[in-house]
């Protein structure tokens, strides 16, 4: 497995502001993913963070709202832009260690007031 | 795209009994099926997985079965213990691109 960390672990934000979430892995990984998990719900894939190219977004998620960076093979950021209370959720990054399996970071709990 | 359905949404069992959670998927190209356990306030943790070239896999008290023809797979937990209480998620993916599609989750409660 890998050691995956996320910052911040939680935050409370005002509507209309933006928050950038960081995901750091202790080894180089080919693929990193960002998920959203709303309270009591399942995990929904937001996008695949591709190193050296633009992220690939799932239906219902757009780059203007969730810009993603992947500057190298160990790091990615997800920004939640122009936040509204509906964006309150847990945001998780995950990594694929080239074994088909994904391992998750600890998550960032976001509350938007 | 892939659609993964999971049943039941909640499950209560007496300690020592068995628990079974079932998932179905829609895309016949899916070939990798992991199961995750998520305790309250924690990240999902992989507990077992199965690939499409295998019908069954076992790891101590946990087993997973796969029926490719029927497009369903199941998680079996035997001799349940209170620490098995958690939300369990199934997922399906194709190896290429490795996008995971998750089921809706099953909240398992093991009653001491």
PDB file of N, CA and C in Angstrom, chain A residues 12-112:
ATOM      1  N   UNK A  12     -14.243  24.862   7.491  1.00  0.00           N
ATOM      2  CA  UNK A  12     -15.548  25.509   7.424  1.00  0.00           C
ATOM      3  C   UNK A  12     -15.359  26.775   6.620  1.00  0.00           C
ATOM      4  N   UNK A  13     -16.131  26.927   5.551  1.00  0.00           N
ATOM      5  CA  UNK A  13     -15.924  28.022   4.610  1.00  0.00           C
ATOM      6  C   UNK A  13     -17.218  28.789   4.395  1.00  0.00           C
ATOM      7  N   UNK A  14     -17.056  30.022   3.968  1.00  0.00           N
ATOM      8  CA  UNK A  14     -18.200  30.848   3.633  1.00  0.00           C
ATOM      9  C   UNK A  14     -18.581  30.633   2.176  1.00  0.00           C
ATOM     10  N   UNK A  15     -19.841  30.742   1.898  1.00  0.00           N
ATOM     11  CA  UNK A  15     -20.291  30.591   0.515  1.00  0.00           C
ATOM     12  C   UNK A  15     -19.629  31.638  -0.364  1.00  0.00           C
ATOM     13  N   UNK A  16     -19.368  31.262  -1.602  1.00  0.00           N
ATOM     14  CA  UNK A  16     -18.736  32.144  -2.563  1.00  0.00           C
ATOM     15  C   UNK A  16     -17.221  32.091  -2.571  1.00  0.00           C
ATOM     16  N   UNK A  17     -16.635  31.460  -1.564  1.00  0.00           N
ATOM     17  CA  UNK A  17     -15.183  31.354  -1.509  1.00  0.00           C
ATOM     18  C   UNK A  17     -14.735  30.041  -2.151  1.00  0.00           C
ATOM     19  N   UNK A  18     -13.424  29.851  -2.220  1.00  0.00           N
ATOM     20  CA  UNK A  18     -12.857  28.631  -2.800  1.00  0.00           C
ATOM     21  C   UNK A  18     -11.919  27.972  -1.800  1.00  0.00           C
ATOM     22  N   UNK A  19     -11.792  26.672  -1.901  1.00  0.00           N
ATOM     23  CA  UNK A  19     -10.893  25.908  -1.037  1.00  0.00           C
ATOM     24  C   UNK A  19     -10.083  24.951  -1.900  1.00  0.00           C
ATOM     25  N   UNK A  20      -8.789  24.916  -1.644  1.00  0.00           N
ATOM     26  CA  UNK A  20      -7.929  23.968  -2.353  1.00  0.00           C
ATOM     27  C   UNK A  20      -7.506  22.862  -1.401  1.00  0.00           C
ATOM     28  N   UNK A  21      -7.733  21.630  -1.825  1.00  0.00           N
ATOM     29  CA  UNK A  21      -7.411  20.440  -1.042  1.00  0.00           C
ATOM     30  C   UNK A  21      -6.186  19.786  -1.662  1.00  0.00           C
ATOM     31  N   UNK A  22      -5.249  19.419  -0.811  1.00  0.00           N
ATOM     32  CA  UNK A  22      -4.024  18.796  -1.296  1.00  0.00           C
ATOM     33  C   UNK A  22      -4.007  17.312  -0.986  1.00  0.00           C
ATOM     34  N   UNK A  23      -3.431  16.546  -1.881  1.00  0.00           N
ATOM     35  CA  UNK A  23      -3.260  15.107  -1.692  1.00  0.00           C
ATOM     36  C   UNK A  23      -1.812  14.749  -2.000  1.00  0.00           C
ATOM     37  N   UNK A  24      -1.164  14.137  -1.025  1.00  0.00           N
ATOM     38  CA  UNK A  24       0.250  13.783  -1.148  1.00  0.00           C
ATOM     39  C   UNK A  24       0.423  12.291  -0.922  1.00  0.00           C
ATOM     40  N   UNK A  25       1.219  11.644  -1.793  1.00  0.00           N
ATOM     41  CA  UNK A  25       1.490  10.214  -1.678  1.00  0.00           C
ATOM     42  C   UNK A  25       2.984  10.016  -1.463  1.00  0.00           C
ATOM     43  N   UNK A  26       3.343   8.976  -0.731  1.00  0.00           N
ATOM     44  CA  UNK A  26       4.761   8.784  -0.413  1.00  0.00           C
ATOM     45  C   UNK A  26       5.516   7.991  -1.476  1.00  0.00           C
ATOM     46  N   UNK A  27       4.854   7.695  -2.596  1.00  0.00           N
ATOM     47  CA  UNK A  27       5.526   7.026  -3.702  1.00  0.00           C
ATOM     48  C   UNK A  27       4.897   7.505  -5.006  1.00  0.00           C
ATOM     49  N   UNK A  28       5.604   7.302  -6.084  1.00  0.00           N
ATOM     50  CA  UNK A  28       5.087   7.753  -7.375  1.00  0.00           C
ATOM     51  C   UNK A  28       3.950   6.841  -7.827  1.00  0.00           C
ATOM     52  N   UNK A  29       2.883   7.437  -8.245  1.00  0.00           N
ATOM     53  CA  UNK A  29       1.722   6.674  -8.703  1.00  0.00           C
ATOM     54  C   UNK A  29       1.286   7.209 -10.052  1.00  0.00           C
ATOM     55  N   UNK A  30       0.791   6.304 -10.874  1.00  0.00           N
ATOM     56  CA  UNK A  30       0.379   6.713 -12.211  1.00  0.00           C
ATOM     57  C   UNK A  30      -0.933   7.476 -12.152  1.00  0.00           C
ATOM     58  N   UNK A  31      -1.871   6.953 -11.428  1.00  0.00           N
ATOM     59  CA  UNK A  31      -3.210   7.527 -11.471  1.00  0.00           C
ATOM     60  C   UNK A  31      -3.658   7.980 -10.087  1.00  0.00           C
ATOM     61  N   UNK A  32      -4.249   9.162 -10.060  1.00  0.00           N
ATOM     62  CA  UNK A  32      -4.857   9.700  -8.847  1.00  0.00           C
ATOM     63  C   UNK A  32      -6.272  10.121  -9.189  1.00  0.00           C
ATOM     64  N   UNK A  33      -7.144   9.974  -8.215  1.00  0.00           N
ATOM     65  CA  UNK A  33      -8.556  10.238  -8.433  1.00  0.00           C
ATOM     66  C   UNK A  33      -9.094  11.113  -7.302  1.00  0.00           C
ATOM     67  N   UNK A  34     -10.137  11.858  -7.616  1.00  0.00           N
ATOM     68  CA  UNK A  34     -10.839  12.642  -6.602  1.00  0.00           C
ATOM     69  C   UNK A  34     -12.300  12.210  -6.554  1.00  0.00           C
ATOM     70  N   UNK A  35     -12.759  11.964  -5.309  1.00  0.00           N
ATOM     71  CA  UNK A  35     -14.128  11.527  -5.081  1.00  0.00           C
ATOM     72  C   UNK A  35     -14.823  12.502  -4.135  1.00  0.00           C
ATOM     73  N   UNK A  36     -16.127  12.495  -4.209  1.00  0.00           N
ATOM     74  CA  UNK A  36     -16.948  13.216  -3.245  1.00  0.00           C
ATOM     75  C   UNK A  36     -17.848  12.203  -2.554  1.00  0.00           C
ATOM     76  N   UNK A  37     -17.983  12.372  -1.236  1.00  0.00           N
ATOM     77  CA  UNK A  37     -18.882  11.507  -0.478  1.00  0.00           C
ATOM     78  C   UNK A  37     -19.768  12.400   0.382  1.00  0.00           C
ATOM     79  N   UNK A  38     -20.991  12.558  -0.046  1.00  0.00           N
ATOM     80  CA  UNK A  38     -21.931  13.367   0.713  1.00  0.00           C
ATOM     81  C   UNK A  38     -22.406  12.576   1.922  1.00  0.00           C
ATOM     82  N   UNK A  39     -22.882  13.253   2.965  1.00  0.00           N
ATOM     83  CA  UNK A  39     -23.205  12.581   4.227  1.00  0.00           C
ATOM     84  C   UNK A  39     -24.102  11.373   4.031  1.00  0.00           C
ATOM     85  N   UNK A  40     -23.662  10.233   4.515  1.00  0.00           N
ATOM     86  CA  UNK A  40     -24.450   9.013   4.443  1.00  0.00           C
ATOM     87  C   UNK A  40     -24.583   8.428   3.054  1.00  0.00           C
ATOM     88  N   UNK A  41     -23.786   8.906   2.122  1.00  0.00           N
ATOM     89  CA  UNK A  41     -23.912   8.451   0.735  1.00  0.00           C
ATOM     90  C   UNK A  41     -22.688   7.669   0.277  1.00  0.00           C
ATOM     91  N   UNK A  42     -22.759   7.224  -0.954  1.00  0.00           N
ATOM     92  CA  UNK A  42     -21.657   6.476  -1.535  1.00  0.00           C
ATOM     93  C   UNK A  42     -20.594   7.437  -2.075  1.00  0.00           C
ATOM     94  N   UNK A  43     -19.601   6.866  -2.707  1.00  0.00           N
ATOM     95  CA  UNK A  43     -18.515   7.663  -3.260  1.00  0.00           C
ATOM     96  C   UNK A  43     -18.800   7.935  -4.734  1.00  0.00           C
ATOM     97  N   UNK A  44     -18.659   9.181  -5.128  1.00  0.00           N
ATOM     98  CA  UNK A  44     -18.883   9.582  -6.506  1.00  0.00           C
ATOM     99  C   UNK A  44     -17.586  10.134  -7.076  1.00  0.00           C
ATOM    100  N   UNK A  45     -17.164   9.586  -8.188  1.00  0.00           N
ATOM    101  CA  UNK A  45     -15.925  10.036  -8.812  1.00  0.00           C
ATOM    102  C   UNK A  45     -16.127  11.408  -9.437  1.00  0.00           C
ATOM    103  N   UNK A  46     -15.266  12.349  -9.065  1.00  0.00           N
ATOM    104  CA  UNK A  46     -15.311  13.687  -9.655  1.00  0.00           C
ATOM    105  C   UNK A  46     -14.470  13.702 -10.933  1.00  0.00           C
ATOM    106  N   UNK A  47     -13.221  13.252 -10.798  1.00  0.00           N
ATOM    107  CA  UNK A  47     -12.315  13.323 -11.943  1.00  0.00           C
ATOM    108  C   UNK A  47     -11.085  12.464 -11.701  1.00  0.00           C
ATOM    109  N   UNK A  48     -10.432  12.143 -12.787  1.00  0.00           N
ATOM    110  CA  UNK A  48      -9.133  11.480 -12.762  1.00  0.00           C
ATOM    111  C   UNK A  48      -8.072  12.546 -12.994  1.00  0.00           C
ATOM    112  N   UNK A  49      -7.107  12.609 -12.083  1.00  0.00           N
ATOM    113  CA  UNK A  49      -6.042  13.612 -12.197  1.00  0.00           C
ATOM    114  C   UNK A  49      -4.894  13.008 -12.987  1.00  0.00           C
ATOM    115  N   UNK A  50      -4.643  13.527 -14.157  1.00  0.00           N
ATOM    116  CA  UNK A  50      -3.619  13.004 -15.043  1.00  0.00           C
ATOM    117  C   UNK A  50      -2.357  13.849 -14.938  1.00  0.00           C
ATOM    118  N   UNK A  51      -1.231  13.195 -14.777  1.00  0.00           N
ATOM    119  CA  UNK A  51       0.021  13.927 -14.691  1.00  0.00           C
ATOM    120  C   UNK A  51       0.442  14.396 -16.080  1.00  0.00           C
ATOM    121  N   UNK A  52       0.646  15.687 -16.213  1.00  0.00           N
ATOM    122  CA  UNK A  52       1.105  16.243 -17.486  1.00  0.00           C
ATOM    123  C   UNK A  52       0.000  16.571 -18.463  1.00  0.00           C
ATOM    124  N   UNK A  53      -1.237  16.360 -18.074  1.00  0.00           N
ATOM    125  CA  UNK A  53      -2.347  16.734 -18.956  1.00  0.00           C
ATOM    126  C   UNK A  53      -3.550  17.112 -18.117  1.00  0.00           C
ATOM    127  N   UNK A  54      -4.589  17.585 -18.765  1.00  0.00           N
ATOM    128  CA  UNK A  54      -5.775  18.018 -18.037  1.00  0.00           C
ATOM    129  C   UNK A  54      -6.480  16.833 -17.385  1.00  0.00           C
ATOM    130  N   UNK A  55      -7.170  17.121 -16.311  1.00  0.00           N
ATOM    131  CA  UNK A  55      -7.943  16.079 -15.640  1.00  0.00           C
ATOM    132  C   UNK A  55      -9.116  15.646 -16.506  1.00  0.00           C
ATOM    133  N   UNK A  56      -9.558  14.424 -16.275  1.00  0.00           N
ATOM    134  CA  UNK A  56     -10.717  13.877 -16.986  1.00  0.00           C
ATOM    135  C   UNK A  56     -11.895  13.893 -16.031  1.00  0.00           C
ATOM    136  N   UNK A  57     -12.926  14.647 -16.361  1.00  0.00           N
ATOM    137  CA  UNK A  57     -14.057  14.846 -15.459  1.00  0.00           C
ATOM    138  C   UNK A  57     -15.207  13.901 -15.780  1.00  0.00           C
ATOM    139  N   UNK A  58     -15.891  13.493 -14.740  1.00  0.00           N
ATOM    140  CA  UNK A  58     -17.075  12.662 -14.886  1.00  0.00           C
ATOM    141  C   UNK A  58     -18.281  13.551 -15.197  1.00  0.00           C
ATOM    142  N   UNK A  59     -19.303  12.914 -15.693  1.00  0.00           N
ATOM    143  CA  UNK A  59     -20.528  13.633 -16.021  1.00  0.00           C
ATOM    144  C   UNK A  59     -21.055  14.339 -14.770  1.00  0.00           C
ATOM    145  N   UNK A  60     -21.383  15.614 -14.937  1.00  0.00           N
ATOM    146  CA  UNK A  60     -21.915  16.377 -13.825  1.00  0.00           C
ATOM    147  C   UNK A  60     -20.882  17.218 -13.101  1.00  0.00           C
ATOM    148  N   UNK A  61     -19.626  17.039 -13.441  1.00  0.00           N
ATOM    149  CA  UNK A  61     -18.544  17.803 -12.815  1.00  0.00           C
ATOM    150  C   UNK A  61     -17.771  18.543 -13.902  1.00  0.00           C
ATOM    151  N   UNK A  62     -17.464  19.814 -13.647  1.00  0.00           N
ATOM    152  CA  UNK A  62     -16.791  20.626 -14.664  1.00  0.00           C
ATOM    153  C   UNK A  62     -15.544  21.277 -14.090  1.00  0.00           C
ATOM    154  N   UNK A  63     -14.641  21.573 -14.993  1.00  0.00           N
ATOM    155  CA  UNK A  63     -13.342  22.113 -14.595  1.00  0.00           C
ATOM    156  C   UNK A  63     -13.454  23.460 -13.906  1.00  0.00           C
ATOM    157  N   UNK A  64     -14.403  24.287 -14.327  1.00  0.00           N
ATOM    158  CA  UNK A  64     -14.528  25.612 -13.718  1.00  0.00           C
ATOM    159  C   UNK A  64     -14.900  25.522 -12.243  1.00  0.00           C
ATOM    160  N   UNK A  65     -15.661  24.508 -11.881  1.00  0.00           N
ATOM    161  CA  UNK A  65     -16.102  24.336 -10.508  1.00  0.00           C
ATOM    162  C   UNK A  65     -15.074  23.565  -9.678  1.00  0.00           C
ATOM    163  N   UNK A  66     -14.422  22.589 -10.316  1.00  0.00           N
ATOM    164  CA  UNK A  66     -13.482  21.714  -9.606  1.00  0.00           C
ATOM    165  C   UNK A  66     -12.145  21.642 -10.349  1.00  0.00           C
ATOM    166  N   UNK A  67     -11.416  22.735 -10.448  1.00  0.00           N
ATOM    167  CA  UNK A  67     -10.111  22.658 -11.115  1.00  0.00           C
ATOM    168  C   UNK A  67      -9.162  21.743 -10.343  1.00  0.00           C
ATOM    169  N   UNK A  68      -8.389  20.982 -11.102  1.00  0.00           N
ATOM    170  CA  UNK A  68      -7.477  19.982 -10.540  1.00  0.00           C
ATOM    171  C   UNK A  68      -6.086  20.204 -11.117  1.00  0.00           C
ATOM    172  N   UNK A  69      -5.098  20.076 -10.246  1.00  0.00           N
ATOM    173  CA  UNK A  69      -3.719  20.108 -10.726  1.00  0.00           C
ATOM    174  C   UNK A  69      -3.044  18.785 -10.379  1.00  0.00           C
ATOM    175  N   UNK A  70      -2.065  18.414 -11.207  1.00  0.00           N
ATOM    176  CA  UNK A  70      -1.275  17.191 -10.972  1.00  0.00           C
ATOM    177  C   UNK A  70       0.134  17.482 -11.477  1.00  0.00           C
ATOM    178  N   UNK A  71       0.888  18.233 -10.684  1.00  0.00           N
ATOM    179  CA  UNK A  71       2.205  18.674 -11.164  1.00  0.00           C
ATOM    180  C   UNK A  71       3.250  17.571 -11.230  1.00  0.00           C
ATOM    181  N   UNK A  72       3.078  16.498 -10.458  1.00  0.00           N
ATOM    182  CA  UNK A  72       4.040  15.388 -10.499  1.00  0.00           C
ATOM    183  C   UNK A  72       3.335  14.104 -10.093  1.00  0.00           C
ATOM    184  N   UNK A  73       4.107  13.039  -9.948  1.00  0.00           N
ATOM    185  CA  UNK A  73       3.517  11.716  -9.719  1.00  0.00           C
ATOM    186  C   UNK A  73       3.190  11.439  -8.256  1.00  0.00           C
ATOM    187  N   UNK A  74       3.404  12.409  -7.369  1.00  0.00           N
ATOM    188  CA  UNK A  74       3.112  12.184  -5.952  1.00  0.00           C
ATOM    189  C   UNK A  74       2.135  13.197  -5.363  1.00  0.00           C
ATOM    190  N   UNK A  75       1.631  14.113  -6.158  1.00  0.00           N
ATOM    191  CA  UNK A  75       0.872  15.235  -5.594  1.00  0.00           C
ATOM    192  C   UNK A  75      -0.246  15.671  -6.531  1.00  0.00           C
ATOM    193  N   UNK A  76      -1.381  16.049  -5.933  1.00  0.00           N
ATOM    194  CA  UNK A  76      -2.489  16.599  -6.705  1.00  0.00           C
ATOM    195  C   UNK A  76      -3.278  17.548  -5.812  1.00  0.00           C
ATOM    196  N   UNK A  77      -3.935  18.499  -6.438  1.00  0.00           N
ATOM    197  CA  UNK A  77      -4.843  19.377  -5.695  1.00  0.00           C
ATOM    198  C   UNK A  77      -6.195  19.403  -6.380  1.00  0.00           C
ATOM    199  N   UNK A  78      -7.214  19.561  -5.569  1.00  0.00           N
ATOM    200  CA  UNK A  78      -8.587  19.777  -6.034  1.00  0.00           C
ATOM    201  C   UNK A  78      -9.068  21.077  -5.417  1.00  0.00           C
ATOM    202  N   UNK A  79      -9.562  21.974  -6.239  1.00  0.00           N
ATOM    203  CA  UNK A  79     -10.145  23.208  -5.741  1.00  0.00           C
ATOM    204  C   UNK A  79     -11.658  23.140  -5.883  1.00  0.00           C
ATOM    205  N   UNK A  80     -12.352  23.494  -4.832  1.00  0.00           N
ATOM    206  CA  UNK A  80     -13.802  23.623  -4.892  1.00  0.00           C
ATOM    207  C   UNK A  80     -14.075  25.127  -4.970  1.00  0.00           C
ATOM    208  N   UNK A  81     -14.592  25.567  -6.117  1.00  0.00           N
ATOM    209  CA  UNK A  81     -14.694  26.995  -6.398  1.00  0.00           C
ATOM    210  C   UNK A  81     -16.091  27.530  -6.132  1.00  0.00           C
ATOM    211  N   UNK A  82     -16.143  28.804  -5.777  1.00  0.00           N
ATOM    212  CA  UNK A  82     -17.425  29.499  -5.611  1.00  0.00           C
ATOM    213  C   UNK A  82     -18.408  28.609  -4.845  1.00  0.00           C
ATOM    214  N   UNK A  83     -18.022  28.261  -3.632  1.00  0.00           N
ATOM    215  CA  UNK A  83     -18.748  27.240  -2.879  1.00  0.00           C
ATOM    216  C   UNK A  83     -20.139  27.667  -2.449  1.00  0.00           C
ATOM    217  N   UNK A  84     -21.012  26.688  -2.377  1.00  0.00           N
ATOM    218  CA  UNK A  84     -22.360  26.847  -1.840  1.00  0.00           C
ATOM    219  C   UNK A  84     -22.569  25.740  -0.801  1.00  0.00           C
ATOM    220  N   UNK A  85     -23.598  25.865   0.035  1.00  0.00           N
ATOM    221  CA  UNK A  85     -23.834  24.816   1.046  1.00  0.00           C
ATOM    222  C   UNK A  85     -23.961  23.414   0.449  1.00  0.00           C
ATOM    223  N   UNK A  86     -24.396  23.303  -0.798  1.00  0.00           N
ATOM    224  CA  UNK A  86     -24.528  21.991  -1.444  1.00  0.00           C
ATOM    225  C   UNK A  86     -23.172  21.320  -1.669  1.00  0.00           C
ATOM    226  N   UNK A  87     -22.104  22.088  -1.571  1.00  0.00           N
ATOM    227  CA  UNK A  87     -20.766  21.516  -1.727  1.00  0.00           C
ATOM    228  C   UNK A  87     -20.251  20.899  -0.431  1.00  0.00           C
ATOM    229  N   UNK A  88     -21.001  21.051   0.645  1.00  0.00           N
ATOM    230  CA  UNK A  88     -20.602  20.437   1.918  1.00  0.00           C
ATOM    231  C   UNK A  88     -20.550  18.928   1.741  1.00  0.00           C
ATOM    232  N   UNK A  89     -19.395  18.354   2.006  1.00  0.00           N
ATOM    233  CA  UNK A  89     -19.186  16.952   1.704  1.00  0.00           C
ATOM    234  C   UNK A  89     -17.817  16.538   2.226  1.00  0.00           C
ATOM    235  N   UNK A  90     -17.523  15.257   2.091  1.00  0.00           N
ATOM    236  CA  UNK A  90     -16.158  14.783   2.300  1.00  0.00           C
ATOM    237  C   UNK A  90     -15.537  14.573   0.923  1.00  0.00           C
ATOM    238  N   UNK A  91     -14.350  15.104   0.757  1.00  0.00           N
ATOM    239  CA  UNK A  91     -13.632  14.949  -0.509  1.00  0.00           C
ATOM    240  C   UNK A  91     -12.429  14.041  -0.262  1.00  0.00           C
ATOM    241  N   UNK A  92     -12.334  12.992  -1.063  1.00  0.00           N
ATOM    242  CA  UNK A  92     -11.269  12.007  -0.880  1.00  0.00           C
ATOM    243  C   UNK A  92     -10.456  11.872  -2.156  1.00  0.00           C
ATOM    244  N   UNK A  93      -9.156  11.782  -1.981  1.00  0.00           N
ATOM    245  CA  UNK A  93      -8.327  11.399  -3.116  1.00  0.00           C
ATOM    246  C   UNK A  93      -8.038   9.905  -2.995  1.00  0.00           C
ATOM    247  N   UNK A  94      -7.762   9.301  -4.103  1.00  0.00           N
ATOM    248  CA  UNK A  94      -7.343   7.906  -4.088  1.00  0.00           C
ATOM    249  C   UNK A  94      -6.237   7.725  -5.118  1.00  0.00           C
ATOM    250  N   UNK A  95      -5.456   6.668  -4.929  1.00  0.00           N
ATOM    251  CA  UNK A  95      -4.359   6.393  -5.853  1.00  0.00           C
ATOM    252  C   UNK A  95      -4.429   4.948  -6.296  1.00  0.00           C
ATOM    253  N   UNK A  96      -3.961   4.736  -7.498  1.00  0.00           N
ATOM    254  CA  UNK A  96      -3.865   3.389  -8.045  1.00  0.00           C
ATOM    255  C   UNK A  96      -2.392   3.006  -8.041  1.00  0.00           C
ATOM    256  N   UNK A  97      -2.063   1.910  -7.365  1.00  0.00           N
ATOM    257  CA  UNK A  97      -0.671   1.487  -7.248  1.00  0.00           C
ATOM    258  C   UNK A  97      -0.293   0.497  -8.339  1.00  0.00           C
ATOM    259  N   UNK A  98      -0.936   0.637  -9.481  1.00  0.00           N
ATOM    260  CA  UNK A  98      -0.658  -0.227 -10.634  1.00  0.00           C
ATOM    261  C   UNK A  98      -1.008  -1.686 -10.361  1.00  0.00           C
ATOM    262  N   UNK A  99      -1.919  -1.895  -9.434  1.00  0.00           N
ATOM    263  CA  UNK A  99      -2.410  -3.246  -9.165  1.00  0.00           C
ATOM    264  C   UNK A  99      -3.916  -3.299  -9.342  1.00  0.00           C
ATOM    265  N   UNK A 100      -4.469  -2.318 -10.008  1.00  0.00           N
ATOM    266  CA  UNK A 100      -5.915  -2.164 -10.229  1.00  0.00           C
ATOM    267  C   UNK A 100      -6.653  -1.674  -8.995  1.00  0.00           C
ATOM    268  N   UNK A 101      -6.015  -1.738  -7.852  1.00  0.00           N
ATOM    269  CA  UNK A 101      -6.702  -1.371  -6.626  1.00  0.00           C
ATOM    270  C   UNK A 101      -6.460   0.082  -6.285  1.00  0.00           C
ATOM    271  N   UNK A 102      -7.460   0.727  -5.741  1.00  0.00           N
ATOM    272  CA  UNK A 102      -7.330   2.107  -5.301  1.00  0.00           C
ATOM    273  C   UNK A 102      -7.282   2.170  -3.778  1.00  0.00           C
ATOM    274  N   UNK A 103      -6.388   3.021  -3.294  1.00  0.00           N
ATOM    275  CA  UNK A 103      -6.276   3.274  -1.870  1.00  0.00           C
ATOM    276  C   UNK A 103      -6.634   4.731  -1.622  1.00  0.00           C
ATOM    277  N   UNK A 104      -7.362   4.956  -0.538  1.00  0.00           N
ATOM    278  CA  UNK A 104      -7.918   6.270  -0.289  1.00  0.00           C
ATOM    279  C   UNK A 104      -7.123   7.063   0.743  1.00  0.00           C
ATOM    280  N   UNK A 105      -7.133   8.381   0.532  1.00  0.00           N
ATOM    281  CA  UNK A 105      -6.628   9.278   1.555  1.00  0.00           C
ATOM    282  C   UNK A 105      -7.647   9.401   2.676  1.00  0.00           C
ATOM    283  N   UNK A 106      -7.279  10.115   3.745  1.00  0.00           N
ATOM    284  CA  UNK A 106      -8.158  10.194   4.917  1.00  0.00           C
ATOM    285  C   UNK A 106      -9.371  11.088   4.711  1.00  0.00           C
ATOM    286  N   UNK A 107      -9.378  11.873   3.633  1.00  0.00           N
ATOM    287  CA  UNK A 107     -10.536  12.711   3.364  1.00  0.00           C
ATOM    288  C   UNK A 107     -10.421  14.111   3.942  1.00  0.00           C
ATOM    289  N   UNK A 108     -11.151  15.022   3.317  1.00  0.00           N
ATOM    290  CA  UNK A 108     -11.274  16.405   3.793  1.00  0.00           C
ATOM    291  C   UNK A 108     -12.752  16.688   3.989  1.00  0.00           C
ATOM    292  N   UNK A 109     -13.111  16.998   5.221  1.00  0.00           N
ATOM    293  CA  UNK A 109     -14.520  17.275   5.534  1.00  0.00           C
ATOM    294  C   UNK A 109     -14.765  18.757   5.373  1.00  0.00           C
ATOM    295  N   UNK A 110     -15.571  19.113   4.384  1.00  0.00           N
ATOM    296  CA  UNK A 110     -15.850  20.509   4.061  1.00  0.00           C
ATOM    297  C   UNK A 110     -17.271  20.872   4.459  1.00  0.00           C
ATOM    298  N   UNK A 111     -17.386  21.957   5.202  1.00  0.00           N
ATOM    299  CA  UNK A 111     -18.690  22.526   5.540  1.00  0.00           C
ATOM    300  C   UNK A 111     -18.755  23.932   4.977  1.00  0.00           C
ATOM    301  N   UNK A 112     -19.800  24.210   4.213  1.00  0.00           N
ATOM    302  CA  UNK A 112     -19.978  25.535   3.623  1.00  0.00           C
ATOM    303  C   UNK A 112     -21.191  26.192   4.264  1.00  0.00           C
TER     304      UNK A 112
END
